[in-house]
PDB file of N, CA and C in Angstrom:
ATOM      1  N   UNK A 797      -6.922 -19.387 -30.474  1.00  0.00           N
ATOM      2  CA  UNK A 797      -6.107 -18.865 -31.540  1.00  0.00           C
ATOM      3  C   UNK A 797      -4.990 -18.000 -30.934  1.00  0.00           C
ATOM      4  N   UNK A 798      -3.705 -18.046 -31.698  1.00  0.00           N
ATOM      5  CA  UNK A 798      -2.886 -17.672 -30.993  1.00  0.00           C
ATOM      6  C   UNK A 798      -2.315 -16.480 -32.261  1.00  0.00           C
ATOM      7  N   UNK A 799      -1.720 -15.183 -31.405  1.00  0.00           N
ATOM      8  CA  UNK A 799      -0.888 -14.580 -32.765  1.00  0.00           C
ATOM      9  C   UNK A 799       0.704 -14.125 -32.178  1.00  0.00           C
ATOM     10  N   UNK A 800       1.175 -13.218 -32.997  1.00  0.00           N
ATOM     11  CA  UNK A 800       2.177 -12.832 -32.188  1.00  0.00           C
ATOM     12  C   UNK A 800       2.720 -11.300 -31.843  1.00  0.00           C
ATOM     13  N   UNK A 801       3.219 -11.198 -31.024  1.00  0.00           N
ATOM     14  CA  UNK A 801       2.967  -9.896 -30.118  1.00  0.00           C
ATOM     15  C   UNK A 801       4.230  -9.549 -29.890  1.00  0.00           C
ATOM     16  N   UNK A 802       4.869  -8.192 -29.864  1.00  0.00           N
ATOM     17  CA  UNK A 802       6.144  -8.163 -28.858  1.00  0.00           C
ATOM     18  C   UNK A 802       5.511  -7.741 -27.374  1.00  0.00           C
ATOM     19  N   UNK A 803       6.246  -8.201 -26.590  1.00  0.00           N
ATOM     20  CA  UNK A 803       6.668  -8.191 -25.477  1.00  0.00           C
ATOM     21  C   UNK A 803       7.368  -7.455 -25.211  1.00  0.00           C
ATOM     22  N   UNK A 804       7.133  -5.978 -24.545  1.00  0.00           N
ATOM     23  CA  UNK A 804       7.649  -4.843 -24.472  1.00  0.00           C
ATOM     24  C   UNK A 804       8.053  -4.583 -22.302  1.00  0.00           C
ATOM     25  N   UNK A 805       9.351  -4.444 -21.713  1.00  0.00           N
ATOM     26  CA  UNK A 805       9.251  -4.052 -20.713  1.00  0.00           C
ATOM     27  C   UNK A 805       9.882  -2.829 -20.209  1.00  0.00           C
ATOM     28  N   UNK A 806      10.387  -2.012 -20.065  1.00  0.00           N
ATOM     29  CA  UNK A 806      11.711  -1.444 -19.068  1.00  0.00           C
ATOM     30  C   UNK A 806      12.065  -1.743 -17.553  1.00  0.00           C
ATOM     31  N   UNK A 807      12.958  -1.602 -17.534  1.00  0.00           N
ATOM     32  CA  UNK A 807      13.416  -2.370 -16.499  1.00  0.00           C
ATOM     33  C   UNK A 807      13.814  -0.205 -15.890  1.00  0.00           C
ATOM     34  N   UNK A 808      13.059  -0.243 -14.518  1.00  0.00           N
ATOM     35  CA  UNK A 808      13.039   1.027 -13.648  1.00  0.00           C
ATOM     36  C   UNK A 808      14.051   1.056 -12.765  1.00  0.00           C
ATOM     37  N   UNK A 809      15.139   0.043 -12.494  1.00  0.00           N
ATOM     38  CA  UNK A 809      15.969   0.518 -11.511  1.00  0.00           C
ATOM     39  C   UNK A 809      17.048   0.861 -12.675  1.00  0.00           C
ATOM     40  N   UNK A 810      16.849   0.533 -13.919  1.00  0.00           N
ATOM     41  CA  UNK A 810      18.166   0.832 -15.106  1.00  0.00           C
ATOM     42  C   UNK A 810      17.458   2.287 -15.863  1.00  0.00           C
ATOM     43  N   UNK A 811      16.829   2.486 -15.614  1.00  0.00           N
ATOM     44  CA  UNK A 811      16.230   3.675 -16.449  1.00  0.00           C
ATOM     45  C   UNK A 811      16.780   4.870 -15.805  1.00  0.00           C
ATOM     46  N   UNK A 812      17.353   6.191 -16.992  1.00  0.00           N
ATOM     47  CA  UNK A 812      17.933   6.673 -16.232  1.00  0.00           C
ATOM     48  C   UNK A 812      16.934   8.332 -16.672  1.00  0.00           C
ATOM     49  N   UNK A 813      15.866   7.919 -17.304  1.00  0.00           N
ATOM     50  CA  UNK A 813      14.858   9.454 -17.725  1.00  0.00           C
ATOM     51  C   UNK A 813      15.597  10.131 -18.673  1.00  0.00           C
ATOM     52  N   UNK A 814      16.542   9.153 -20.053  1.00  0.00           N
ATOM     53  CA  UNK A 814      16.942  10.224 -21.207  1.00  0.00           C
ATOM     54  C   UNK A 814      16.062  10.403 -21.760  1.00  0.00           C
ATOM     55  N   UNK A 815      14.695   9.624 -22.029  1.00  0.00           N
ATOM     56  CA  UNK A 815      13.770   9.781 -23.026  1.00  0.00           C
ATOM     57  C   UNK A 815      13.898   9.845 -24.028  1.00  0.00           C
ATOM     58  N   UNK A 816      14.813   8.828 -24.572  1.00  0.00           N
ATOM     59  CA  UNK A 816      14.983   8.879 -26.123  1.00  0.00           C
ATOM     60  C   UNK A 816      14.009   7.870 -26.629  1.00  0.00           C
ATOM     61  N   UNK A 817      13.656   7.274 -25.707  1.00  0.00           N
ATOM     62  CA  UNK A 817      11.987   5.830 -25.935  1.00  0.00           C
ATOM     63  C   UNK A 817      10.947   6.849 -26.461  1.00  0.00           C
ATOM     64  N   UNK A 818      10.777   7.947 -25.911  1.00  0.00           N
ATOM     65  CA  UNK A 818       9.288   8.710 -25.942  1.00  0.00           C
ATOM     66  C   UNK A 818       9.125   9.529 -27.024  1.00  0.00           C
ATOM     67  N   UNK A 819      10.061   9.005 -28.257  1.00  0.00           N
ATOM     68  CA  UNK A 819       9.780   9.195 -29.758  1.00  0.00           C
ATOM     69  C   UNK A 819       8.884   7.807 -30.537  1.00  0.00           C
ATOM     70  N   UNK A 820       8.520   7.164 -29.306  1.00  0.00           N
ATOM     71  CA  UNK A 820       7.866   6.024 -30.219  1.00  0.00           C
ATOM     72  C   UNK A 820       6.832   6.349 -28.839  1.00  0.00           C
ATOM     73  N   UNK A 821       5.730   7.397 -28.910  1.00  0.00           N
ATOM     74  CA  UNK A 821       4.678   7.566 -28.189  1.00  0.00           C
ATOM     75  C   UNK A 821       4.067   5.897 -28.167  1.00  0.00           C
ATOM     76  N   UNK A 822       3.262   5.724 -29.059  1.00  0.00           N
ATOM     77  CA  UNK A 822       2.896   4.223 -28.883  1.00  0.00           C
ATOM     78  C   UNK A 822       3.258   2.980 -27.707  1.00  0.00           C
ATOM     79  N   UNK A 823       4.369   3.025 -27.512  1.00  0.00           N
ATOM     80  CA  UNK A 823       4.852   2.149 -26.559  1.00  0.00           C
ATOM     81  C   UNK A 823       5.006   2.638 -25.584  1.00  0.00           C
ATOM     82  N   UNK A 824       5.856   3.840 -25.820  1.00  0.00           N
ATOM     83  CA  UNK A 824       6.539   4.286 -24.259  1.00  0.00           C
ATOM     84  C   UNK A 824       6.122   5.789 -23.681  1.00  0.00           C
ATOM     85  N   UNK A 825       6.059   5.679 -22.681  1.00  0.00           N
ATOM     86  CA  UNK A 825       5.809   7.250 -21.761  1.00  0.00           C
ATOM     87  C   UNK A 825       6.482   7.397 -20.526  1.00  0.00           C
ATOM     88  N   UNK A 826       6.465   8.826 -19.797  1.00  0.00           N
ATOM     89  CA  UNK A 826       6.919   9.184 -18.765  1.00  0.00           C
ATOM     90  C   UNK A 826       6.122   9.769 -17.965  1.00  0.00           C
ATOM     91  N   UNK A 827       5.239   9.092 -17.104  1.00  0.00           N
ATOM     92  CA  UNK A 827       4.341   9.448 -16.404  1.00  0.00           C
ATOM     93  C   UNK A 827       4.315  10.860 -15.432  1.00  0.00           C
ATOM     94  N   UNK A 828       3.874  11.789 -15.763  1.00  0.00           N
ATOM     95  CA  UNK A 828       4.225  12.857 -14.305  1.00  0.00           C
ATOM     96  C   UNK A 828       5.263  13.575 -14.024  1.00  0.00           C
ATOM     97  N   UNK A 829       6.249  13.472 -15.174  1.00  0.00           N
ATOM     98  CA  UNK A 829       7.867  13.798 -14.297  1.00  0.00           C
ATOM     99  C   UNK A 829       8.547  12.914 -13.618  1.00  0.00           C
ATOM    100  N   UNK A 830       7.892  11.133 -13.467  1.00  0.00           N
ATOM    101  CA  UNK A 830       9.076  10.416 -12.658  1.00  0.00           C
ATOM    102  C   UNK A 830      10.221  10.534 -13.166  1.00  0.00           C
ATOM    103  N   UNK A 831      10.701  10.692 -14.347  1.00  0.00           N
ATOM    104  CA  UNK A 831      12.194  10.284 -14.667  1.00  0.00           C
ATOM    105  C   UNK A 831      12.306   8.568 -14.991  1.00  0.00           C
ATOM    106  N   UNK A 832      11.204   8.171 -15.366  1.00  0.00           N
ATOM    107  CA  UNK A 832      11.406   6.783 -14.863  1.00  0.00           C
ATOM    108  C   UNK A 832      10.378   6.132 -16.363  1.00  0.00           C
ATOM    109  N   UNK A 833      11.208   5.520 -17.599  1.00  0.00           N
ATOM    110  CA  UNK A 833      10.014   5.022 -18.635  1.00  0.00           C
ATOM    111  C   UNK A 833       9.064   4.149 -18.210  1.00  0.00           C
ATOM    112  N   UNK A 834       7.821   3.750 -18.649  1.00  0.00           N
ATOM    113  CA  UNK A 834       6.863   2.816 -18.971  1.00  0.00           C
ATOM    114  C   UNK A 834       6.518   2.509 -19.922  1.00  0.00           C
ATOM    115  N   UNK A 835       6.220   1.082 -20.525  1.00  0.00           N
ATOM    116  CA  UNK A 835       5.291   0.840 -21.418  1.00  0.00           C
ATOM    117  C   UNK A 835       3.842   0.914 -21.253  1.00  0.00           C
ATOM    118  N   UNK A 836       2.989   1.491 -22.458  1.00  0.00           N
ATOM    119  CA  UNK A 836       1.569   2.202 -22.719  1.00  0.00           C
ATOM    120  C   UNK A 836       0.723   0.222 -22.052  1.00  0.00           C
ATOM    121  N   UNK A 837       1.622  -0.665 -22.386  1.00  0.00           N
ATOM    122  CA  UNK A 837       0.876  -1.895 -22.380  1.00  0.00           C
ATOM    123  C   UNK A 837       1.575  -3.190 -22.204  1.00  0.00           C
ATOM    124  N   UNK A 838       1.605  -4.185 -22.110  1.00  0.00           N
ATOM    125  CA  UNK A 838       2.546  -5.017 -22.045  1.00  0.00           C
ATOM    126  C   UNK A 838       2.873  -5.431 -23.487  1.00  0.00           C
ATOM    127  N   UNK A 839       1.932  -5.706 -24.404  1.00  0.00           N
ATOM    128  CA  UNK A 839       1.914  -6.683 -25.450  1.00  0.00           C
ATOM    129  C   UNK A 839       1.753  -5.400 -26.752  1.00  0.00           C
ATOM    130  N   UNK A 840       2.420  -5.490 -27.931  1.00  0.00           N
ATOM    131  CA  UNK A 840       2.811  -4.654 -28.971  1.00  0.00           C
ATOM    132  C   UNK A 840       2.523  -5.185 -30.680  1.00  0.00           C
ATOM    133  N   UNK A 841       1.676  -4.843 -31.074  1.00  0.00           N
ATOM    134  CA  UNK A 841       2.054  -5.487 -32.821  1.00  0.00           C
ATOM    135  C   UNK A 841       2.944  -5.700 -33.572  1.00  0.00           C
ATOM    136  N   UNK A 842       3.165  -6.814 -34.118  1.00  0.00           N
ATOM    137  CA  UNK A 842       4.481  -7.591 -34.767  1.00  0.00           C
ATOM    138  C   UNK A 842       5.190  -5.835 -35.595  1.00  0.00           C
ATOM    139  N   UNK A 843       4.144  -5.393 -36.010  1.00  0.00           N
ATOM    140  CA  UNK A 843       4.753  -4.636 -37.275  1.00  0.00           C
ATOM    141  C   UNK A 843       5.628  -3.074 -36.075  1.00  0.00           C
ATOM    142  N   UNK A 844       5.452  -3.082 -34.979  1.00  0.00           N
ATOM    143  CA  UNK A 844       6.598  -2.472 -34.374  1.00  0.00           C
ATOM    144  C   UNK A 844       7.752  -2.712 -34.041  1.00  0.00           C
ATOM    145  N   UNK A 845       7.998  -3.938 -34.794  1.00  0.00           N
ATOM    146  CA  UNK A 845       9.098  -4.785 -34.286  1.00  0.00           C
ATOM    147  C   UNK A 845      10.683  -3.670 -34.163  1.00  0.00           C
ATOM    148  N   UNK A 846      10.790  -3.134 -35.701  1.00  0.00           N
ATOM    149  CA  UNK A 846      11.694  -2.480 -36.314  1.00  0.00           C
ATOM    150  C   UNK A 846      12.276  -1.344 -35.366  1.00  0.00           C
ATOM    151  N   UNK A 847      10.758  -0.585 -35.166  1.00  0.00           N
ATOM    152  CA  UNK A 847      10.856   0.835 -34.260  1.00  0.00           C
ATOM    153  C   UNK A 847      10.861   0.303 -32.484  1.00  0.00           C
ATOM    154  N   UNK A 848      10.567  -0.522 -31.694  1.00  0.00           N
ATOM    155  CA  UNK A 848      11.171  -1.121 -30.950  1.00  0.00           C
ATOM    156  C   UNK A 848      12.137  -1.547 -30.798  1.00  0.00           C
ATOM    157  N   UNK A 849      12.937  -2.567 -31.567  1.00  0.00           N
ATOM    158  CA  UNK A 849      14.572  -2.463 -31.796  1.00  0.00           C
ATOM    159  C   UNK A 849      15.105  -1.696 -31.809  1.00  0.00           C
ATOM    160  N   UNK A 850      14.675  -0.272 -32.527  1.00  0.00           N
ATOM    161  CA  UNK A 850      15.473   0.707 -32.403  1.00  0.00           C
ATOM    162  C   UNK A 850      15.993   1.519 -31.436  1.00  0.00           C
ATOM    163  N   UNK A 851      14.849   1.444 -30.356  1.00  0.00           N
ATOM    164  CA  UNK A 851      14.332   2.216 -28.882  1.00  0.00           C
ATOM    165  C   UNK A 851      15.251   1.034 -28.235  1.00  0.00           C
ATOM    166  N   UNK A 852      15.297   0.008 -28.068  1.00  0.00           N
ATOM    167  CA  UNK A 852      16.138  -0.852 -26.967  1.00  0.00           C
ATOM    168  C   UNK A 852      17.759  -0.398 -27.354  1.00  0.00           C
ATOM    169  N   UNK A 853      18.123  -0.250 -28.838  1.00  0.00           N
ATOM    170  CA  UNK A 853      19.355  -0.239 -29.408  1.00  0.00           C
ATOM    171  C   UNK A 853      20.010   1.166 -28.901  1.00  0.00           C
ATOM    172  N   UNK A 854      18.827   2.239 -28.597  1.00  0.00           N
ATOM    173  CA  UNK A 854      19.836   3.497 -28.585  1.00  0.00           C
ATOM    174  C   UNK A 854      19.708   3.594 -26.904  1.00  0.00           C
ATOM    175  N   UNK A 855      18.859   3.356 -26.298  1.00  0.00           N
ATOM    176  CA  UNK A 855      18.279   3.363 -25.452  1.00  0.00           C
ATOM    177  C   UNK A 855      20.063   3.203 -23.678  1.00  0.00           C
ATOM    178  N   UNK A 856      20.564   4.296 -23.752  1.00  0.00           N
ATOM    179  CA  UNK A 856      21.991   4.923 -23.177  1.00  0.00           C
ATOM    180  C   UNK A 856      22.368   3.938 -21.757  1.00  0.00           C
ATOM    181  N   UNK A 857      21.051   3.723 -21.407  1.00  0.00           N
ATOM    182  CA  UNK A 857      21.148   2.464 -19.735  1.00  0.00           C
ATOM    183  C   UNK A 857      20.521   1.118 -20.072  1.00  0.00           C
ATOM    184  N   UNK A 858      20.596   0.764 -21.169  1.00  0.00           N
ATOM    185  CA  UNK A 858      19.914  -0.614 -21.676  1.00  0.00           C
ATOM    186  C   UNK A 858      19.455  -1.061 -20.657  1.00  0.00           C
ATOM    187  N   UNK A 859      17.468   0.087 -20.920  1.00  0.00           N
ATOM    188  CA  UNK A 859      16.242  -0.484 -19.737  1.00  0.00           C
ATOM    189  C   UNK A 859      15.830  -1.066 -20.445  1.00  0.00           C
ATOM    190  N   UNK A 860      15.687  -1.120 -21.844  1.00  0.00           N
ATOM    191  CA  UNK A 860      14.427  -1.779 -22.599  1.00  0.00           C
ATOM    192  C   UNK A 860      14.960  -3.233 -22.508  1.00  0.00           C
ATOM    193  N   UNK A 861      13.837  -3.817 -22.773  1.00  0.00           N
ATOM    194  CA  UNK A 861      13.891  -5.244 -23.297  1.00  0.00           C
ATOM    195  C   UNK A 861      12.775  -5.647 -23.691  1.00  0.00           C
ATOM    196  N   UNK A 862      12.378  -6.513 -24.972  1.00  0.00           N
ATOM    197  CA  UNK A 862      11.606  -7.256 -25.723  1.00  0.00           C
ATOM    198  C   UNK A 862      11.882  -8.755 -26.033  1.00  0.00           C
ATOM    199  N   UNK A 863      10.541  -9.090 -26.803  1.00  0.00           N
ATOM    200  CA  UNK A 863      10.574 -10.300 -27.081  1.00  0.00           C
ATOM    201  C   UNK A 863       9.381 -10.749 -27.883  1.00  0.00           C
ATOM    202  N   UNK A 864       9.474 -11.081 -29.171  1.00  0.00           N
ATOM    203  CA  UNK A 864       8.673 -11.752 -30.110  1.00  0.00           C
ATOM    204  C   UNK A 864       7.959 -12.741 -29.099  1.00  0.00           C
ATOM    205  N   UNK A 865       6.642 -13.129 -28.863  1.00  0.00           N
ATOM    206  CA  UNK A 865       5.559 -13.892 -27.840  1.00  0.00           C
ATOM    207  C   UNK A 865       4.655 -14.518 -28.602  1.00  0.00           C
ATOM    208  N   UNK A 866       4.100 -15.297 -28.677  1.00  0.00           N
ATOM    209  CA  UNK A 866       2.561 -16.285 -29.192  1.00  0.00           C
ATOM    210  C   UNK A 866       1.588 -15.925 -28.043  1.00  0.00           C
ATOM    211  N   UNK A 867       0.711 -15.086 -28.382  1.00  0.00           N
ATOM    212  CA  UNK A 867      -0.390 -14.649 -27.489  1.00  0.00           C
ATOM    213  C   UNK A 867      -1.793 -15.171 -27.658  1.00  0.00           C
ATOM    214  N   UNK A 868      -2.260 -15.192 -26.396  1.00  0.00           N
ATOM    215  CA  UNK A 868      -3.587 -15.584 -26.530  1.00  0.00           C
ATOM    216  C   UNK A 868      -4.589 -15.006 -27.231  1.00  0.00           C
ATOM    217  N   UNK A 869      -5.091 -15.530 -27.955  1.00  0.00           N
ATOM    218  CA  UNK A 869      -6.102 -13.860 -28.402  1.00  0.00           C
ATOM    219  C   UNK A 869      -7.779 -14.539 -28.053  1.00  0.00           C
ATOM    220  N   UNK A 870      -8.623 -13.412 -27.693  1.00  0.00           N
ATOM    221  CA  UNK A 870      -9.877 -13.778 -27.014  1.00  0.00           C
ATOM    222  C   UNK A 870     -10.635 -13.156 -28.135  1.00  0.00           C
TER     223      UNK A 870
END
């Protein structure tokens, strides 16, 4: 069975540590003080779609990137 997922990444050599991602705790964090975002996971629920768009849209060094996915589910 398959469902669908976003596909959440940042890209770390474009990230520049504004942290305007780390208003959507859920997805994104800043580990330690790198200066540097992560996603909490790779794969995201459809219904964040909105508040993810939003985080790639404001997001000042366009690190984010997504993508609607058909996932495996176990």
């Amino acid at each position: 069975m398959t469902a669908k997922r976003i596909e959440v990444s940042v890209d770390g050599s474009k990230c520049l540590g504004y942290g305007i991602c780390l208003g959507l705790p859920q997805v994104f964090d800043m580990p330690g003080g790198s200066g540097v975002a992560v996603t909490n996971q790779q794969y995201f629920e459809e219904s964040l779609l909105a508040d993810i768009e939003d985080a790639a849209r404001n997001c000042p060094a366009a690190a984010i990137r997504f993508a609607v996915v058909e996932v495996e589910e176990h």
